[in-house]
Amino acid sequence: RAEVDRAFESAEAKSEAAGTSSSPTRLSLGELEASCPLLLGCVYEALRLFPTVPTTPHIAPRGAQLHGLPIPEGCPVSPNKVALGLDPNLFSHPYAFDPERYARGEHGPHGAALATFGAGPRICVGLRLAETELCALLALLLRRFEIEPAGPAPREWCAVTNSPRQSGLSLRLLPPGWGKG
């Protein structure tokens, strides 16, 4: 939250110094990412531990290999993003929620080692839109509310997409400083 507050306060100060009356909630995604690397790290760390799309099926092209072993052309292949996200060869302390691993640049821009949004020519065309929406929504929620659990932890359900099935994820949004003496 402090990181987000600093980013907005800096944008407001720049706006006042320039004599413009910009909305206090207006920051470009570039400004938000540059001043809030931990925020983007939280997004990618959550997606690493709980990928919304756990597999992305493909058909192996001619000449495909995996660790030097040939994969027959036309063979269905599907990376398991849940297993990749928990692989200790890719992520030190894989079960720990550590958004700073992305802020430290250990896994490339936009969580490249995880490929949450795919990679190469088949990368999700909505990658930047999704990042923008997630970062903007989280930044505004963190700026305007204290967030706390409002129910039991959800049970994860793995199907075509992962989601907190049936139980949902209940959160309570409180005004900042609510209930603090």
mmCIF file of C-alpha atoms in Angstrom:
data_model
loop_
_atom_site.group_PDB
_atom_site.id
_atom_site.type_symbol
_atom_site.label_atom_id
_atom_site.label_comp_id
_atom_site.label_asym_id
_atom_site.label_seq_id
_atom_site.Cartn_x
_atom_site.Cartn_y
_atom_site.Cartn_z
ATOM 1 C CA ARG A 1 0.000 0.000 0.000
ATOM 2 C CA ALA A 2 2.801 2.443 0.840
ATOM 3 C CA GLU A 3 4.312 1.932 -2.616
ATOM 4 C CA VAL A 4 1.000 2.810 -4.288
ATOM 5 C CA ASP A 5 0.442 5.823 -2.022
ATOM 6 C CA ARG A 6 3.912 7.165 -2.875
ATOM 7 C CA ALA A 7 3.255 6.753 -6.612
ATOM 8 C CA PHE A 8 -0.011 8.699 -6.441
ATOM 9 C CA GLU A 9 1.447 11.388 -4.185
ATOM 10 C CA SER A 10 4.357 11.847 -6.593
ATOM 11 C CA ALA A 11 1.965 12.129 -9.561
ATOM 12 C CA GLU A 12 -0.155 14.663 -7.652
ATOM 13 C CA ALA A 13 2.931 16.731 -6.750
ATOM 14 C CA LYS A 14 4.099 16.748 -10.382
ATOM 15 C CA SER A 15 0.636 17.777 -11.501
ATOM 16 C CA GLU A 16 0.534 20.652 -8.996
ATOM 17 C CA ALA A 17 4.061 21.780 -9.930
ATOM 18 C CA ALA A 18 3.082 21.834 -13.604
ATOM 19 C CA GLY A 19 -0.068 23.799 -12.783
ATOM 20 C CA THR A 20 -2.392 21.148 -14.174
ATOM 21 C CA SER A 21 -5.387 19.845 -12.317
ATOM 22 C CA SER A 22 -5.094 16.191 -13.187
ATOM 23 C CA SER A 23 -7.279 13.682 -11.414
ATOM 24 C CA PRO A 24 -5.500 12.443 -8.274
ATOM 25 C CA THR A 25 -6.192 8.874 -9.414
ATOM 26 C CA ARG A 26 -4.666 9.233 -12.874
ATOM 27 C CA LEU A 27 -1.367 7.463 -13.489
ATOM 28 C CA SER A 28 -0.180 5.870 -16.694
ATOM 29 C CA LEU A 29 0.599 2.153 -16.604
ATOM 30 C CA GLY A 30 4.244 2.988 -17.273
ATOM 31 C CA GLU A 31 4.322 5.311 -14.250
ATOM 32 C CA LEU A 32 2.539 2.740 -12.119
ATOM 33 C CA GLU A 33 4.914 -0.081 -13.144
ATOM 34 C CA ALA A 34 8.006 2.110 -12.725
ATOM 35 C CA SER A 35 7.002 3.327 -9.280
ATOM 36 C CA CYS A 36 5.249 0.162 -8.063
ATOM 37 C CA PRO A 37 7.336 -2.887 -9.037
ATOM 38 C CA LEU A 38 6.010 -4.723 -5.999
ATOM 39 C CA LEU A 39 2.417 -4.273 -7.200
ATOM 40 C CA LEU A 40 3.184 -5.958 -10.538
ATOM 41 C CA GLY A 41 5.196 -8.567 -8.630
ATOM 42 C CA CYS A 42 2.130 -9.353 -6.514
ATOM 43 C CA VAL A 43 0.051 -9.828 -9.657
ATOM 44 C CA TYR A 44 2.568 -12.246 -11.170
ATOM 45 C CA GLU A 45 3.267 -14.071 -7.938
ATOM 46 C CA ALA A 46 -0.464 -14.702 -7.497
ATOM 47 C CA LEU A 47 -0.649 -15.931 -11.098
ATOM 48 C CA ARG A 48 2.404 -18.152 -10.544
ATOM 49 C CA LEU A 49 0.861 -19.829 -7.501
ATOM 50 C CA PHE A 50 -2.719 -19.870 -8.830
ATOM 51 C CA PRO A 51 -2.660 -19.645 -12.638
ATOM 52 C CA THR A 52 -6.084 -18.818 -14.040
ATOM 53 C CA VAL A 53 -5.339 -20.951 -17.110
ATOM 54 C CA PRO A 54 -3.292 -23.899 -15.797
ATOM 55 C CA THR A 55 -2.495 -25.440 -19.186
ATOM 56 C CA THR A 56 -2.230 -24.200 -22.761
ATOM 57 C CA PRO A 57 -2.546 -27.081 -25.217
ATOM 58 C CA HIS A 58 -0.609 -26.992 -28.487
ATOM 59 C CA ILE A 59 0.235 -29.362 -31.320
ATOM 60 C CA ALA A 60 3.930 -30.102 -31.804
ATOM 61 C CA PRO A 61 5.288 -28.835 -35.130
ATOM 62 C CA ARG A 62 7.778 -30.762 -37.270
ATOM 63 C CA GLY A 63 11.203 -30.925 -35.611
ATOM 64 C CA ALA A 64 9.987 -30.103 -32.086
ATOM 65 C CA GLN A 65 12.211 -31.234 -29.218
ATOM 66 C CA LEU A 66 12.061 -31.240 -25.441
ATOM 67 C CA HIS A 67 15.394 -31.533 -23.638
ATOM 68 C CA GLY A 68 16.917 -32.883 -26.859
ATOM 69 C CA LEU A 69 14.286 -35.594 -27.306
ATOM 70 C CA PRO A 70 12.184 -35.428 -30.481
ATOM 71 C CA ILE A 71 8.447 -34.889 -30.185
ATOM 72 C CA PRO A 72 6.485 -36.396 -33.093
ATOM 73 C CA GLU A 73 4.817 -33.851 -35.362
ATOM 74 C CA GLY A 74 1.143 -33.449 -34.497
ATOM 75 C CA CYS A 75 1.577 -34.766 -30.945
ATOM 76 C CA PRO A 76 -0.511 -32.832 -28.405
ATOM 77 C CA VAL A 77 1.660 -31.033 -25.857
ATOM 78 C CA SER A 78 0.524 -28.933 -22.940
ATOM 79 C CA PRO A 79 2.757 -27.181 -20.411
ATOM 80 C CA ASN A 80 1.457 -27.546 -16.875
ATOM 81 C CA LYS A 81 1.699 -24.009 -15.450
ATOM 82 C CA VAL A 82 0.849 -25.200 -11.936
ATOM 83 C CA ALA A 83 3.846 -27.568 -11.964
ATOM 84 C CA LEU A 84 6.071 -24.933 -13.603
ATOM 85 C CA GLY A 85 5.134 -22.349 -10.979
ATOM 86 C CA LEU A 86 6.062 -24.741 -8.178
ATOM 87 C CA ASP A 87 9.282 -26.052 -9.751
ATOM 88 C CA PRO A 88 12.217 -25.385 -7.369
ATOM 89 C CA ASN A 89 14.557 -25.387 -10.388
ATOM 90 C CA LEU A 90 12.756 -22.276 -11.670
ATOM 91 C CA PHE A 91 11.719 -20.586 -8.419
ATOM 92 C CA SER A 92 13.631 -20.646 -5.159
ATOM 93 C CA HIS A 93 11.221 -21.345 -2.305
ATOM 94 C CA PRO A 94 8.417 -22.120 -4.783
ATOM 95 C CA TYR A 95 5.620 -22.368 -2.195
ATOM 96 C CA ALA A 96 6.418 -18.957 -0.705
ATOM 97 C CA PHE A 97 4.522 -15.873 -1.860
ATOM 98 C CA ASP A 98 7.466 -13.630 -2.770
ATOM 99 C CA PRO A 99 6.462 -10.767 -5.087
ATOM 100 C CA GLU A 100 9.926 -9.280 -4.704
ATOM 101 C CA ARG A 101 11.322 -12.040 -6.947
ATOM 102 C CA TYR A 102 9.809 -10.080 -9.865
ATOM 103 C CA ALA A 103 10.770 -6.674 -8.472
ATOM 104 C CA ARG A 104 14.357 -8.003 -8.305
ATOM 105 C CA GLY A 105 14.082 -8.884 -11.997
ATOM 106 C CA GLU A 106 14.865 -12.552 -11.381
ATOM 107 C CA HIS A 107 12.298 -13.807 -13.861
ATOM 108 C CA GLY A 108 12.343 -11.292 -16.679
ATOM 109 C CA PRO A 109 9.833 -8.656 -17.634
ATOM 110 C CA HIS A 110 6.167 -9.473 -17.170
ATOM 111 C CA GLY A 111 6.877 -12.810 -15.477
ATOM 112 C CA ALA A 112 8.596 -14.148 -18.617
ATOM 113 C CA ALA A 113 9.937 -17.318 -16.962
ATOM 114 C CA LEU A 114 6.418 -18.290 -15.998
ATOM 115 C CA ALA A 115 4.765 -17.350 -19.311
ATOM 116 C CA THR A 116 1.438 -16.787 -17.579
ATOM 117 C CA PHE A 117 0.117 -15.197 -20.738
ATOM 118 C CA GLY A 118 1.901 -17.568 -23.099
ATOM 119 C CA ALA A 119 5.038 -16.778 -25.059
ATOM 120 C CA GLY A 120 6.367 -16.289 -28.537
ATOM 121 C CA PRO A 121 4.030 -15.939 -31.500
ATOM 122 C CA ARG A 122 1.075 -17.270 -29.505
ATOM 123 C CA ILE A 123 1.372 -14.870 -26.586
ATOM 124 C CA CYS A 124 -1.984 -13.610 -25.377
ATOM 125 C CA VAL A 125 -2.942 -10.500 -27.343
ATOM 126 C CA GLY A 126 -4.640 -9.189 -24.212
ATOM 127 C CA LEU A 127 -1.463 -9.319 -22.070
ATOM 128 C CA ARG A 128 -1.003 -5.559 -21.707
ATOM 129 C CA LEU A 129 -4.746 -4.966 -21.298
ATOM 130 C CA ALA A 130 -4.906 -7.566 -18.516
ATOM 131 C CA GLU A 131 -1.842 -6.076 -16.803
ATOM 132 C CA THR A 132 -3.313 -2.599 -17.078
ATOM 133 C CA GLU A 133 -6.657 -3.661 -15.652
ATOM 134 C CA LEU A 134 -5.134 -5.699 -12.811
ATOM 135 C CA CYS A 135 -2.622 -3.036 -11.805
ATOM 136 C CA ALA A 136 -5.103 -0.161 -12.078
ATOM 137 C CA LEU A 137 -7.789 -1.996 -10.101
ATOM 138 C CA LEU A 138 -5.388 -3.141 -7.385
ATOM 139 C CA ALA A 139 -3.764 0.292 -7.109
ATOM 140 C CA LEU A 140 -7.123 2.016 -6.681
ATOM 141 C CA LEU A 141 -8.393 -0.578 -4.208
ATOM 142 C CA LEU A 142 -5.205 -0.323 -2.154
ATOM 143 C CA ARG A 143 -5.347 3.480 -2.295
ATOM 144 C CA ARG A 144 -8.952 3.723 -1.160
ATOM 145 C CA PHE A 145 -9.506 0.744 1.139
ATOM 146 C CA GLU A 146 -8.074 -1.507 3.803
ATOM 147 C CA ILE A 147 -8.635 -5.070 2.566
ATOM 148 C CA GLU A 148 -9.133 -8.018 4.867
ATOM 149 C CA PRO A 149 -10.616 -11.527 4.590
ATOM 150 C CA ALA A 150 -14.344 -11.732 5.271
ATOM 151 C CA GLY A 151 -14.790 -15.471 5.370
ATOM 152 C CA PRO A 152 -13.006 -18.792 5.229
ATOM 153 C CA ALA A 153 -10.212 -19.381 2.737
ATOM 154 C CA PRO A 154 -11.613 -20.523 -0.609
ATOM 155 C CA ARG A 155 -11.148 -24.038 -1.880
ATOM 156 C CA GLU A 156 -9.360 -24.057 -5.220
ATOM 157 C CA TRP A 157 -10.954 -25.804 -8.155
ATOM 158 C CA CYS A 158 -8.873 -26.854 -11.154
ATOM 159 C CA ALA A 159 -10.699 -27.363 -14.438
ATOM 160 C CA VAL A 160 -10.230 -25.458 -17.697
ATOM 161 C CA THR A 161 -9.528 -22.424 -15.532
ATOM 162 C CA ASN A 162 -8.699 -22.258 -11.844
ATOM 163 C CA SER A 163 -11.138 -20.465 -9.605
ATOM 164 C CA PRO A 164 -12.327 -20.409 -5.996
ATOM 165 C CA ARG A 165 -15.343 -22.594 -6.778
ATOM 166 C CA GLN A 166 -18.515 -22.543 -4.695
ATOM 167 C CA SER A 167 -16.982 -20.974 -1.618
ATOM 168 C CA GLY A 168 -15.799 -17.860 -3.489
ATOM 169 C CA LEU A 169 -13.301 -15.397 -2.113
ATOM 170 C CA SER A 170 -14.877 -13.030 0.389
ATOM 171 C CA LEU A 171 -13.103 -9.761 1.139
ATOM 172 C CA ARG A 172 -14.071 -6.826 3.306
ATOM 173 C CA LEU A 173 -13.212 -3.336 2.025
ATOM 174 C CA LEU A 174 -12.900 -0.764 4.803
ATOM 175 C CA PRO A 175 -12.045 2.935 4.670
ATOM 176 C CA PRO A 176 -8.341 3.542 5.462
ATOM 177 C CA GLY A 177 -7.715 3.685 9.202
ATOM 178 C CA TRP A 178 -11.134 2.212 10.020
ATOM 179 C CA GLY A 179 -11.271 0.923 13.567
ATOM 180 C CA LYS A 180 -7.749 2.054 14.441
ATOM 181 C CA GLY A 181 -7.484 4.229 17.547
#
